Short mmCIF file of C-alpha atoms in Angstrom, two decimals:
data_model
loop_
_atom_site.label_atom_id
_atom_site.label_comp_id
_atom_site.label_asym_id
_atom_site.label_seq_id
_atom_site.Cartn_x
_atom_site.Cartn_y
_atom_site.Cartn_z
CA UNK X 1 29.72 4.79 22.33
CA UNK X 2 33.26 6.09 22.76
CA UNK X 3 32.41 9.76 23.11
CA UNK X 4 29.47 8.37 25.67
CA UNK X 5 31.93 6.45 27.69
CA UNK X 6 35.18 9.41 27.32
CA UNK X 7 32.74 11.72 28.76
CA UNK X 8 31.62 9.12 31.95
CA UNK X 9 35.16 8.46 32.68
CA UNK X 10 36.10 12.48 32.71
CA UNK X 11 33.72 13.16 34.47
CA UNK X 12 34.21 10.66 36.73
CA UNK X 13 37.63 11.56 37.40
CA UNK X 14 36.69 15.10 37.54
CA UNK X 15 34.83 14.65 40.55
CA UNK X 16 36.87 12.48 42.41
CA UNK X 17 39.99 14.69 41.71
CA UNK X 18 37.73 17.57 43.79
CA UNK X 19 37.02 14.44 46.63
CA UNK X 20 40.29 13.46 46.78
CA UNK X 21 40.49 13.95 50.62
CA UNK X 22 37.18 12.72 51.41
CA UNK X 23 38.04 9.57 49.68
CA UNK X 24 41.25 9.18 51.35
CA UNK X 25 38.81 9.04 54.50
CA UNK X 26 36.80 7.01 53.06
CA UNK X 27 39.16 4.08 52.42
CA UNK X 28 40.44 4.61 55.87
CA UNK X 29 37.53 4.42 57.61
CA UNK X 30 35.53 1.67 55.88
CA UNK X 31 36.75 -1.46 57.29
CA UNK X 32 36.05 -0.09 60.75
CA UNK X 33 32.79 1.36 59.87
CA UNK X 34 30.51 -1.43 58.06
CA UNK X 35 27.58 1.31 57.82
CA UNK X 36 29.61 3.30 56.24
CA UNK X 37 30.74 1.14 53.73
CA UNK X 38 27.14 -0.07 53.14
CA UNK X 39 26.44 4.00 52.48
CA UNK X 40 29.53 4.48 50.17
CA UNK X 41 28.58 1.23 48.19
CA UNK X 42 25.79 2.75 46.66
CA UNK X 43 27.11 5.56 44.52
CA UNK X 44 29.59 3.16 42.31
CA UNK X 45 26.69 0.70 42.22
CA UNK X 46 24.04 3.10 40.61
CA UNK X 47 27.27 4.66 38.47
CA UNK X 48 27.34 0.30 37.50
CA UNK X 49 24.25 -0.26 36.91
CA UNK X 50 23.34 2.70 34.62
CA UNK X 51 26.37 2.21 32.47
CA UNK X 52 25.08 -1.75 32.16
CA UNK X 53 21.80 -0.35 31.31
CA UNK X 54 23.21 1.90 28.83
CA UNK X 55 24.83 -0.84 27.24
CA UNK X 56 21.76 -3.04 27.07
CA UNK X 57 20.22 -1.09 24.96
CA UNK X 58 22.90 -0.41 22.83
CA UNK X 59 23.34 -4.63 22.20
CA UNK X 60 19.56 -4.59 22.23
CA UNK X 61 20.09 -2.60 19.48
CA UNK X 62 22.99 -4.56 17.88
CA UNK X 63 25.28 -1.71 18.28
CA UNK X 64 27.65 -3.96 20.33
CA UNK X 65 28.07 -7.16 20.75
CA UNK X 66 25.81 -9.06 23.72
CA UNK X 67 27.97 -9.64 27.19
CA UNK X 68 28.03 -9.42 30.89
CA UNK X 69 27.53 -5.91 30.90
CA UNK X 70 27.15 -5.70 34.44
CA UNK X 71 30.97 -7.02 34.54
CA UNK X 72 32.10 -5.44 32.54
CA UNK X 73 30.80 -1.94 34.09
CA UNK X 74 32.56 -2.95 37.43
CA UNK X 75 35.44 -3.29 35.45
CA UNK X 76 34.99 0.46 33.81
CA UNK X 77 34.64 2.35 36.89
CA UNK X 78 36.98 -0.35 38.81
CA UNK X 79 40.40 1.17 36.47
CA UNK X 80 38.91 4.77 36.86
CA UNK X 81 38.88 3.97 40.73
CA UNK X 82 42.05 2.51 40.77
CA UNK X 83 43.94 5.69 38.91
CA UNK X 84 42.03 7.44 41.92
CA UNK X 85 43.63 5.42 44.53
CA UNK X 86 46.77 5.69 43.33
CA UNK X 87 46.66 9.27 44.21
CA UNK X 88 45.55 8.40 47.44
CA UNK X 89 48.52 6.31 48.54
CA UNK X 90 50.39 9.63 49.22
CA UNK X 91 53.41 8.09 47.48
CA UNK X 92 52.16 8.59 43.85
CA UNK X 93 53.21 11.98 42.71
CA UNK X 94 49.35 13.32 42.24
CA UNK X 95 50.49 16.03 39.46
CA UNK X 96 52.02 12.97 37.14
CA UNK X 97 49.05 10.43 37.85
CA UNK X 98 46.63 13.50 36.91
CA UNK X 99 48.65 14.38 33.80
CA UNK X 100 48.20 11.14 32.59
CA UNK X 101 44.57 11.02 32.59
CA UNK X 102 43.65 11.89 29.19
CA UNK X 103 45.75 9.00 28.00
CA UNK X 104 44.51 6.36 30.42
CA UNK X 105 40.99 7.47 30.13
CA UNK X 106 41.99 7.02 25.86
CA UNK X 107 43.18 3.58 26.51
CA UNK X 108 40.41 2.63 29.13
CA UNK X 109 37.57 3.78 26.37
CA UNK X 110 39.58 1.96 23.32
CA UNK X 111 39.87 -1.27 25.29
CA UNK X 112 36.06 -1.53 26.15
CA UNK X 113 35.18 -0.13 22.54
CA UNK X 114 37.43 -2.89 20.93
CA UNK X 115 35.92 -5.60 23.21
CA UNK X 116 32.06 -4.52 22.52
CA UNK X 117 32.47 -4.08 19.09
CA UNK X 118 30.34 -6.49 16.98
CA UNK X 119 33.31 -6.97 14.40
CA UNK X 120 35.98 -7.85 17.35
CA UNK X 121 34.10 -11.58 17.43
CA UNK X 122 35.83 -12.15 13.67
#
């Protein structure tokens, strides 16, 4: 599970470090635009829902420990979003934020390992 979940969040960050300007739009432009925001809403909800999915089946399985997996998805990509929008505030030096990625995306992946581990009930 943590290689599965280091790999979503790189790549995740991966693509919004290439969208960085779009999504500076995007933010902008939402509240005035309620279409729009109904048309952005859909990519982090299907990014949601499949990593609840995935974890489903992995609890199904009794790999982890059973949960609000649809929580605690929002809350995945939610961090990963908000290390994006820090970049976005053009007061965040971009270069540091991005540097610190592998160890945020690290501690992002040990925190949700730690809380769907089976033996973290005890």
């Amino acid at each position: 599970m943590r290689e599965d979940l280091t790999f979503l969040a790189q790549r995740y960050l991966e693509v919004q470090y290439k969208n960085i300007d779009y999504i500076r739009i995007g933010v902008m432009e939402v509240p005035r635009n309620p279409a729009f925001a109904n048309v952005i809403h859909v990519i982090p909800e299907r990014l949601e829902a499949h990593l609840a999915d995935y974890m489903e089946k992995l609890a199904a399985r009794h790999v982890i420990r059973n949960t609000n997996f649809k929580l605690l998805a929002r809350m995945f990509y939610g961090q990963l979003f908000h290390h994006i929008l820090m970049m976005c505030s053009f007061r965040d030096d971009v270069v540091s934020l991005q540097n610190e990625s592998s160890e945020m995306v690290d501690t992002l992946v040990s925190m949700f390992v730690q809380t769907l581990t089976i033996d973290a009930e005890n």
